[in-house]
Coordinates of C-alpha atoms in Angstrom, one line a residue:
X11 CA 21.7 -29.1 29.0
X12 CA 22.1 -26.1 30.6
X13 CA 21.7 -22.2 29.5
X14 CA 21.8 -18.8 30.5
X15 CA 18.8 -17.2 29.8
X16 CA 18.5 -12.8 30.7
X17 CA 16.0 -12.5 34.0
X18 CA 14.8 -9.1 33.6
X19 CA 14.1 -5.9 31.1
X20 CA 16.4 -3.9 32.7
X21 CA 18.4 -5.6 35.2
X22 CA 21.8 -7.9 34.1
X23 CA 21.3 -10.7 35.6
X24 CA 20.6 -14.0 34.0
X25 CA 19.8 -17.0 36.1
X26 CA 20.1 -20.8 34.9
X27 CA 17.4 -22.9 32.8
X28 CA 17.9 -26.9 32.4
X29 CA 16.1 -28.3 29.7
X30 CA 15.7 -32.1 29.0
X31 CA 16.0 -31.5 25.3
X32 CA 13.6 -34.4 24.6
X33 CA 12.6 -34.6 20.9
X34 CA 8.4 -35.6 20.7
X35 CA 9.3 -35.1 16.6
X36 CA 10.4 -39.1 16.7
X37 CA 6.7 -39.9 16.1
X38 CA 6.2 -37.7 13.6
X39 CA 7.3 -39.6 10.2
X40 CA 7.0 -38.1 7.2
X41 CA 3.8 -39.4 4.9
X42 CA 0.9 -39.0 2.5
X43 CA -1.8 -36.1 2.5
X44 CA -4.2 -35.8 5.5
X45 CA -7.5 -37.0 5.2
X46 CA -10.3 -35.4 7.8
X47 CA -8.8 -32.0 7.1
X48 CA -7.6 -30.3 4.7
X49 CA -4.2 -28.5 6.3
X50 CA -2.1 -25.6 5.1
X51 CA 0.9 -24.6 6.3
X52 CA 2.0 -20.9 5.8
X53 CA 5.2 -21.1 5.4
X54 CA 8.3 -18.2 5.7
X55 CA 10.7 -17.3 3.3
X56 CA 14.5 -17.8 4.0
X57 CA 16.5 -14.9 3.4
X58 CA 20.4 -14.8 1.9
X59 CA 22.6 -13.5 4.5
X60 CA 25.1 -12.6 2.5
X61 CA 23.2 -10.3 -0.1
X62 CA 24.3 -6.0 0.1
X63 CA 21.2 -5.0 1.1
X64 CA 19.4 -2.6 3.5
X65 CA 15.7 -3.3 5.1
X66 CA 14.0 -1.6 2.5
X67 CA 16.1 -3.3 -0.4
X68 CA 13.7 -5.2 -2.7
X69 CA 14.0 -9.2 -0.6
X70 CA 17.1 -11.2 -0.9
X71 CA 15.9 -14.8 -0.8
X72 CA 18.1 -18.4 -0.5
X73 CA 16.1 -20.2 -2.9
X74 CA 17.7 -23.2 -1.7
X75 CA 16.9 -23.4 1.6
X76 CA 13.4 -22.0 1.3
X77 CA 12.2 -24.2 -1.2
X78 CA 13.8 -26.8 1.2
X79 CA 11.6 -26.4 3.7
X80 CA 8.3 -26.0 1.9
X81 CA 9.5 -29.9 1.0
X82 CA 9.7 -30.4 4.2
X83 CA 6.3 -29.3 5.3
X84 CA 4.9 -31.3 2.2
X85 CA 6.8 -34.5 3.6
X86 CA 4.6 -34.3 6.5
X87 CA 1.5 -34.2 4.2
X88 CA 0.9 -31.0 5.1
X89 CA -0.1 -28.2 2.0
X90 CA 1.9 -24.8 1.2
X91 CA -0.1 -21.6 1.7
X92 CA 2.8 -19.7 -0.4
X93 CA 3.6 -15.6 -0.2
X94 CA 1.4 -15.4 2.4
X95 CA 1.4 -12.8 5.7
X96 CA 3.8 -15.8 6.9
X97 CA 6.5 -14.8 4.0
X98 CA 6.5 -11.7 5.3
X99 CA 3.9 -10.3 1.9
X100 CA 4.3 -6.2 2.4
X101 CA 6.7 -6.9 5.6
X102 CA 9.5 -7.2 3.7
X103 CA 8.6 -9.2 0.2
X104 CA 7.6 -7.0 -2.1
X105 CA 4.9 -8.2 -5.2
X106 CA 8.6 -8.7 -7.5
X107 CA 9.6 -11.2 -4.5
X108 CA 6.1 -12.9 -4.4
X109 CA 5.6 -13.4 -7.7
X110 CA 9.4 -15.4 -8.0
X111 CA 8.1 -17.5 -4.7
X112 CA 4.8 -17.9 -6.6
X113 CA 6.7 -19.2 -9.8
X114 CA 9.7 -21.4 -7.7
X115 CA 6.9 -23.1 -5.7
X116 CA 4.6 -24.1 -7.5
X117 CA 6.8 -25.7 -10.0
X118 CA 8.6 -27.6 -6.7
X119 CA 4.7 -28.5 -5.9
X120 CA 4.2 -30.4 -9.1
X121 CA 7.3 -31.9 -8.8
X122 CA 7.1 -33.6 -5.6
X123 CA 3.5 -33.6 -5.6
X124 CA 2.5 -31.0 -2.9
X125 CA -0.7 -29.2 -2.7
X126 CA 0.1 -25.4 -2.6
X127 CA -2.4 -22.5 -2.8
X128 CA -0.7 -18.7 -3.8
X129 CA -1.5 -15.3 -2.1
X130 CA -3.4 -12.9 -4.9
X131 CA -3.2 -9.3 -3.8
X132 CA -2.3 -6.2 -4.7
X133 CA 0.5 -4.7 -3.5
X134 CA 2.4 -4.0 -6.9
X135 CA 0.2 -0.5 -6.2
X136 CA 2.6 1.6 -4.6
X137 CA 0.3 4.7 -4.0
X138 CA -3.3 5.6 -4.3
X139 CA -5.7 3.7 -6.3
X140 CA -9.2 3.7 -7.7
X141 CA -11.2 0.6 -7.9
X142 CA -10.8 0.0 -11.5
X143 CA -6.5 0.0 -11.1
X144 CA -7.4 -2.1 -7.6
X145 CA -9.1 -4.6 -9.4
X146 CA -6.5 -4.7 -12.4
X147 CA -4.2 -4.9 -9.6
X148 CA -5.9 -8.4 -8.3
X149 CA -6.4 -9.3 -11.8
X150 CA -2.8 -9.6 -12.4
X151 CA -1.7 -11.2 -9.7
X152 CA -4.8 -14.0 -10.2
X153 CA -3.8 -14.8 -13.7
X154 CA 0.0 -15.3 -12.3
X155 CA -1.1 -18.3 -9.6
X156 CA -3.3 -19.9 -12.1
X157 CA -0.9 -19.9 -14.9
X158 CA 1.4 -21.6 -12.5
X159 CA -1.0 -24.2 -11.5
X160 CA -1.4 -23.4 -7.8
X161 CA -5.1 -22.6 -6.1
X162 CA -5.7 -19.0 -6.0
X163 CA -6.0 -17.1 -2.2
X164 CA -7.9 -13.5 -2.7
X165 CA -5.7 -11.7 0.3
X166 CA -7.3 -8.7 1.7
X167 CA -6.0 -5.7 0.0
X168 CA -4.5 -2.5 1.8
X169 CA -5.2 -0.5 -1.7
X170 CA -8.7 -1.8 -1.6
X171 CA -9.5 -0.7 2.2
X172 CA -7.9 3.1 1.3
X173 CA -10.1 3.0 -2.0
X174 CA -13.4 1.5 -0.9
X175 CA -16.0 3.5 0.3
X176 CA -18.2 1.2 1.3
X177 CA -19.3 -2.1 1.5
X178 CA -20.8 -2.0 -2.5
X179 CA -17.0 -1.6 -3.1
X180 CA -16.0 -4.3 -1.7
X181 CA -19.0 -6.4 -3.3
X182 CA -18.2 -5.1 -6.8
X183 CA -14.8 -5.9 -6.9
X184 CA -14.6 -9.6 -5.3
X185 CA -17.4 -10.3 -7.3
X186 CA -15.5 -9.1 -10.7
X187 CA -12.6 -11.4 -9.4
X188 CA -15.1 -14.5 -8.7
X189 CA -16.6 -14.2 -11.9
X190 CA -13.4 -14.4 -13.9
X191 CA -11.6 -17.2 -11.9
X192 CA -11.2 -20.4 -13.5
X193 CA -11.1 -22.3 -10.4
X194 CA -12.5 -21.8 -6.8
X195 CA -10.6 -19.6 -4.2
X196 CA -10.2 -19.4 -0.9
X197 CA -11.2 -15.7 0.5
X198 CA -9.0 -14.6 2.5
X199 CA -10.2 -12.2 5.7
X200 CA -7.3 -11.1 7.3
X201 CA -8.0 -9.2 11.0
X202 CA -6.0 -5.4 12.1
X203 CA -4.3 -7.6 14.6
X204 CA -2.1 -8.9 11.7
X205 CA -2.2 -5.8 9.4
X206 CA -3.5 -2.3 10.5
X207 CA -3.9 -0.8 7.1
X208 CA -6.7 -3.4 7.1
X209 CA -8.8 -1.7 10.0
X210 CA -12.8 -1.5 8.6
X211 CA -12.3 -4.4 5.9
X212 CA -15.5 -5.2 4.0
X213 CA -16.4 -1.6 4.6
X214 CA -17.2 -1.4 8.2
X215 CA -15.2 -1.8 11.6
X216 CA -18.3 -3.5 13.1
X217 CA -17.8 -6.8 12.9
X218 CA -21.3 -8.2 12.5
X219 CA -21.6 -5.9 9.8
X220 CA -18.7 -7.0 7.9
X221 CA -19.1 -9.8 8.5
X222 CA -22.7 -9.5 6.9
X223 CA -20.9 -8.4 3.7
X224 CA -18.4 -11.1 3.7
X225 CA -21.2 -13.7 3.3
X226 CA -22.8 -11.6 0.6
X227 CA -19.6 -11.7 -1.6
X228 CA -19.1 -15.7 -0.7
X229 CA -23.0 -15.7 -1.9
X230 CA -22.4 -14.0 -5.6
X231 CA -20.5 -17.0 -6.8
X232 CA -20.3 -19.5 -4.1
X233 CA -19.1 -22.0 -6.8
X234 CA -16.2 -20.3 -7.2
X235 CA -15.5 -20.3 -3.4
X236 CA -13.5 -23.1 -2.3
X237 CA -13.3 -21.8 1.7
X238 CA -12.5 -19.1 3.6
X239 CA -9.5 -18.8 5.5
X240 CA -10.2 -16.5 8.7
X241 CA -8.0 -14.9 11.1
X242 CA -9.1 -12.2 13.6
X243 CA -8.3 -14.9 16.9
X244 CA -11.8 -14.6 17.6
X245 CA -12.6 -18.3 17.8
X246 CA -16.7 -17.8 18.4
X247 CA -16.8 -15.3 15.6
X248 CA -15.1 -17.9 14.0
X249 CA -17.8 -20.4 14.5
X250 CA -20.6 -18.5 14.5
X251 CA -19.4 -17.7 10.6
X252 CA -18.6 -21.1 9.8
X253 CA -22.3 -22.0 10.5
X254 CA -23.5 -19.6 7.8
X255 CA -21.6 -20.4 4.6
X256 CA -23.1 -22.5 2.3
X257 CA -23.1 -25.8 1.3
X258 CA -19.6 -26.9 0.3
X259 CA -17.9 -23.3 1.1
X260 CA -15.2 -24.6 3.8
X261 CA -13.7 -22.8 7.0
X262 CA -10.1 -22.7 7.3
X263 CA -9.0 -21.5 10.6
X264 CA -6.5 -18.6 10.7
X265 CA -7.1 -18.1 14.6
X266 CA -3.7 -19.2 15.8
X267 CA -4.7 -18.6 19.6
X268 CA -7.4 -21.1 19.2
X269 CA -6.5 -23.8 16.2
X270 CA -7.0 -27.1 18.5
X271 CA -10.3 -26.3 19.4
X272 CA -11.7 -25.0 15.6
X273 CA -9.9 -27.8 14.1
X274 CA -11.3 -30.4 16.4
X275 CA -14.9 -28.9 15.8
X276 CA -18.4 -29.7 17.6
X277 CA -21.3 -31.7 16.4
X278 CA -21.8 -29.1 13.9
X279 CA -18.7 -29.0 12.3
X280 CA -15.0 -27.7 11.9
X281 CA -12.6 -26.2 10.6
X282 CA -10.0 -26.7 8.5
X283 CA -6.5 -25.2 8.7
X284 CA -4.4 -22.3 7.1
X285 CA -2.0 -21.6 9.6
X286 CA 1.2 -19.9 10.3
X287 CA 2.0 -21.4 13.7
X288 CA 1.9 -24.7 11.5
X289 CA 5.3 -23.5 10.3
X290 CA 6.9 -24.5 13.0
X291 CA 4.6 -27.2 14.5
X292 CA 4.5 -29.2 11.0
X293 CA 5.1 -32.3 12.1
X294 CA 3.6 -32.4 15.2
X295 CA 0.5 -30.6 13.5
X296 CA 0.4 -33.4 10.4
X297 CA 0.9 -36.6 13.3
X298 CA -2.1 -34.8 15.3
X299 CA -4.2 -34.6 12.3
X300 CA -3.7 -38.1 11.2
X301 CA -4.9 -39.1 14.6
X302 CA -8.2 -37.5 14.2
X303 CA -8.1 -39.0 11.0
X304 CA -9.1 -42.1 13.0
X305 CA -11.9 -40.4 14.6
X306 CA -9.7 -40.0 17.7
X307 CA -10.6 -36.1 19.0
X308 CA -9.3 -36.3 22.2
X309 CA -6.1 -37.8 21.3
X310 CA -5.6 -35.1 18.7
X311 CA -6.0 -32.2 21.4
X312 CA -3.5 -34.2 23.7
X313 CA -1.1 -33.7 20.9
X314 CA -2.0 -30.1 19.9
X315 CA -3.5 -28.2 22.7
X316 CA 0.0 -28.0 24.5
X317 CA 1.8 -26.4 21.7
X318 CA -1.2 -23.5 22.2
X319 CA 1.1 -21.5 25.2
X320 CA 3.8 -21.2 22.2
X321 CA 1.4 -19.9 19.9
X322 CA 0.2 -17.2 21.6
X323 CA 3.4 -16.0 22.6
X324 CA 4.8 -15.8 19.1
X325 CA 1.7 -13.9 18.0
X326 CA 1.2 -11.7 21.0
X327 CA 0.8 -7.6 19.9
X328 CA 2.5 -6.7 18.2
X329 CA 0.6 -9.5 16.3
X330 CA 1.9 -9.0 13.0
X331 CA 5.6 -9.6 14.2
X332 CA 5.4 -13.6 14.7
X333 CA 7.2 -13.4 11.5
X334 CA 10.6 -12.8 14.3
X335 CA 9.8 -16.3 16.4
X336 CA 9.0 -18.5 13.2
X337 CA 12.4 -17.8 12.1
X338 CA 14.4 -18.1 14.8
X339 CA 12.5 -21.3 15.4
X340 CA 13.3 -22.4 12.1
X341 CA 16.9 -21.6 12.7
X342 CA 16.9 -23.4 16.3
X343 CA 15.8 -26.8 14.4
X344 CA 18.1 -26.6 11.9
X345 CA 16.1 -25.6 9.0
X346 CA 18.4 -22.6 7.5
X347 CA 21.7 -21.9 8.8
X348 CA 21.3 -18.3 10.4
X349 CA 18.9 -16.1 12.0
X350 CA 18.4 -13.7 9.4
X351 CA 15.3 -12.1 7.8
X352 CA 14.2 -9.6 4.7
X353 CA 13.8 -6.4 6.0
X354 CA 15.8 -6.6 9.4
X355 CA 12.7 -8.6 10.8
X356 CA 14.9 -10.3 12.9
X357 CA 14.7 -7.8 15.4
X358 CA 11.3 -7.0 15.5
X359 CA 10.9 -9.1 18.2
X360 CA 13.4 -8.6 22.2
X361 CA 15.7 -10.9 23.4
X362 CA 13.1 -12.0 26.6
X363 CA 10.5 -12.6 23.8
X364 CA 13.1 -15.0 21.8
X365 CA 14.3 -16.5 24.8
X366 CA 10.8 -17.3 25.9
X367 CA 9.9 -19.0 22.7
X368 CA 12.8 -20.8 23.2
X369 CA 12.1 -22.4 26.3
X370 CA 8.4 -23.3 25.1
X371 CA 9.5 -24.8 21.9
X372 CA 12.4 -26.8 23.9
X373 CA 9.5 -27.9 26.3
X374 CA 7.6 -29.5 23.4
X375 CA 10.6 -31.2 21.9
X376 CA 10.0 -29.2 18.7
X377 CA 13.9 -29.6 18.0
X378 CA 15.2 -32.5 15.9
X379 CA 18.7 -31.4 17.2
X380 CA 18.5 -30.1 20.7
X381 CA 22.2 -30.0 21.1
X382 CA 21.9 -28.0 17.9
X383 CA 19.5 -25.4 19.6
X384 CA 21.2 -24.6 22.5
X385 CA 24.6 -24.1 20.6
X386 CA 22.8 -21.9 18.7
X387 CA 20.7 -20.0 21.2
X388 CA 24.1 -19.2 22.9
X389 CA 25.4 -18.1 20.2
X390 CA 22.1 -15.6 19.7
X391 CA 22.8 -14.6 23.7
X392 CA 26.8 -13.9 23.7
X393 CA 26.0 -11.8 20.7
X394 CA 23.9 -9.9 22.8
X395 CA 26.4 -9.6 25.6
X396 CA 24.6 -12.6 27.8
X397 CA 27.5 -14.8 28.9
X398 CA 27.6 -18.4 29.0

C-alpha cells in the first residue's frame, strides 16, 4: 500500500509512505477474563453523526456502535472503565450523557458477562459549590453506579478542587463518600496533565504532600478501597505510592507513557491497569497479559513495549486531547463508521499529529482491515486538500 502523507507544517508538499499493512491482531483471539492482572480498558463513546447539534449541544451518542465496542473490549477479557476521561467526561459528555452510558453499560455488562466499573463525579454542578452540595453532588452520582450494579470509581472533582481549602477538605469529603459506599471503590487521582482545573488536587501542588493526604483518605476506610487508579505519567511516583498502600488496596496504572514497565512490576510488586491507550491496544493488551499470565515477563514486554512510541504520541500536551487519536484509531480499524466526536473533538488534534498516529498504529498491525485504513486515511487527507 501506498499513501500520501503532508511533510511539513507549512510547506505543501507530501512525500510517499509504503506500509506492509501486516495485521499482529491474528494472535489475539477473543477469550475469558485475565488472570495475573486485573485490566480495564477506558473506553470512548461513539458519537451520531447525523444529530443537529453544535459542540456545546448536550452529547449525541450512537448507542449502537458504542455499546458495540465496549463488547468488543470485553471479548478480549478485558474490563470497561465506563464515562471515564476516555468518554470524553466534561470534554464533551455532560453528567445527563454519563449517567445514560452508566445505565446502557452496565445492563450490556450483566448481559454478556463483562466486568465494568463507572466514573462517580460531580459535574451535574454547573457553578460554584460548597462542600456540603459537592458532596451531595458525589452522592448522587455513587448511588446511580451502584444501583446499576457496576463498581464505583470516585473521579477527581473540578467543583471539589475550586471548593476545598485544604487538605482537611478533601479528607472530610472522601471519607463521607467511603463511609456510605456499599462496596469498595477505586480512588481515582487524576494529574493537570489530563485536566487543568485539577491543578493542587488533595489540597496541595506538592506532590509529596498530596500525595501524603491521598494515603490518609485510602487509610480512613481502607476496606472500602478496592485500588487506586493513578495517572500523573510519573512512573516512580507511581511506584514509590504503590509501596505504601495497604494490605489489599491495589495500584492500577493510569500512566500511559509507562504501562509495560508498571504492569510488568519488580520483585516488589505491580500494577494493575486502567488505561485509556488500552482502547485501542485491546487485543494486543489482553494477548500480552495472558502471556504474563504464564509467568512469562519478558515475553509480555516484547508484546507491549513497542506499542509505547504510539502512546506517547497520542497523549503528548496537550495531554488531555488523546481523546482525537483514539477515535480516529477506532475509525481506521473499523469500529464506527466515521471520524466524528461530541463536541467537535475531532479536531482537537492537526493533520501531522493524525497522520503520525497513523503510521505507528499501521507499524504495529493494529488494523484488522488495513486496506480499510488506508481507504479511509485518504479519504481524511483529500478532505483536507492532500491529494492522492
Amino acid at each position: 500500500m501506498t499513501i500520501r502523507l503532508p511533510h511539513g507544517t507549512y510547506e505543501p508538499r507530501t512525500e510517499p509512505a509504503v506500509f506492509a499493512g501486516r495485521a499482529a491482531l491474528a494472535g489475539c483471539a477473543a477469550g475469558a477474563a485475565l488472570a495475573s492482572r486485573t485490566v480495564f480498558s477506558a473506553a470512548h463513546v461513539v458519537a451520531d453523526p447525523y444529530a443537529d447539534t453544535t459542540w456545546d449541544s448536550p452529547a449525541a451518542v450512537d448507542w449502537d456502535a458504542t455499546l458495540a465496542f465496549r463488547r468488543h473490549l470485553w471479548s478480549h477479557g478485558l474490563g470497561v472503565a465506563e464515562a471515564m476521561d476516555t468518554a470524553q467526561r466534561g470534554m464533551g459528555l455532560d453528567w445527563t450523557g454519563a449517567a445514560e452510558l452508566i445505565r446502557r453499560s452496565a445492563a450490556e455488562a450483566q448481559a454478556v458477562g463483562g466486568a465494568i466499573a463507572c466514573g462517580v463525579s460531580t459535574d451535574q454542578l454547573t457553578g460554584p459549590a460548597d462542600l456540603a452540595t459537592v458532596t451531595a453532588a458525589y452522592e448522587e452520582q455513587l448511588a446511580l453506579v451502584e444501583e446499576s450494579g457496576a463498581q464505583a470509581i470516585l473521579m477527581a472533582s473540578r467543583a471539589l478542587a475550586a471548593a476545598a481549602e485544604g487538605p482537611q477538605d478533601y479528607l472530610r469529603v472522601y471519607s463521607d463518600l467511603l463511609r456510605q459506599a456499599s462496596e469498595p471503590v477505586i480512588l481515582h487521582w487524576l494529574g493537570p496533565m489530563f485536566d487543568p482545573a485539577l491543578e493542587g488536587y488533595w489540597g496541595s501542588a506538592d506532590l509529596d504532600a498530596a500525595t501524603s493526604v491521598f494515603l490518609d483518605v485510602i487509610a480512613t476506610h481502607p476496606d472500602k478501597v478496592d485500588g487506586i487508579k493513578i495517572s500523573l505519567l510519573d512512573a516512580g511516583r507511581e511506584i514509590d505510592l504503590r509501596r505504601r498502600l495497604p494490605q489489599g488496596v491495589r495500584c492500577y496504572t493510569g500512566d500511559d507513557f509507562n504501562y509495560p514497565e508498571l504492569i510488568a512490576g519488580d520483585e516488589r510488586g505491580f500494577s494493575h491497569a486502567l488505561l485509556g491507550i488500552f482502547d485501542p491496544l485491546g487485543p494486543l493488551a489482553a494477548r500480552a497479559v495472558r502471556v504474563l499470565d504464564t509467568g512469562d515477563a519478558a515475553g509480555f514486554r516484547k508484546i507491549l513495549d513497542p506499542t509505547v512510541e504510539l502512546s506517547r504520541h497520542l497523549f503528548q500536551p496537550p495531554t488531555r486531547f488523546y481523546k482525537t487519536g483514539v477515535v480516529l484509531l477506532a475509525w481506521l480499524a473499523g469500529h464506527q463508521s466515521h471520524f466524528t466526536m461530541v463536541g467537535g473533538l475531532q479536531s482537537a488534534r492537526s493533520l501531522p499529529h493524525l497522520c503520525r498516529a497513523y503510521v505507528l498504529a499501521d507499524g504495529l498491525g493494529l488494523f484488522p482491515d488495513p486496506g480499510l485504513a488506508e481507504q479511509r486515511m485518504k479519504t481524511l487527507l483529500t478532505m483536507y486538500g492532500v491529494d492522492q
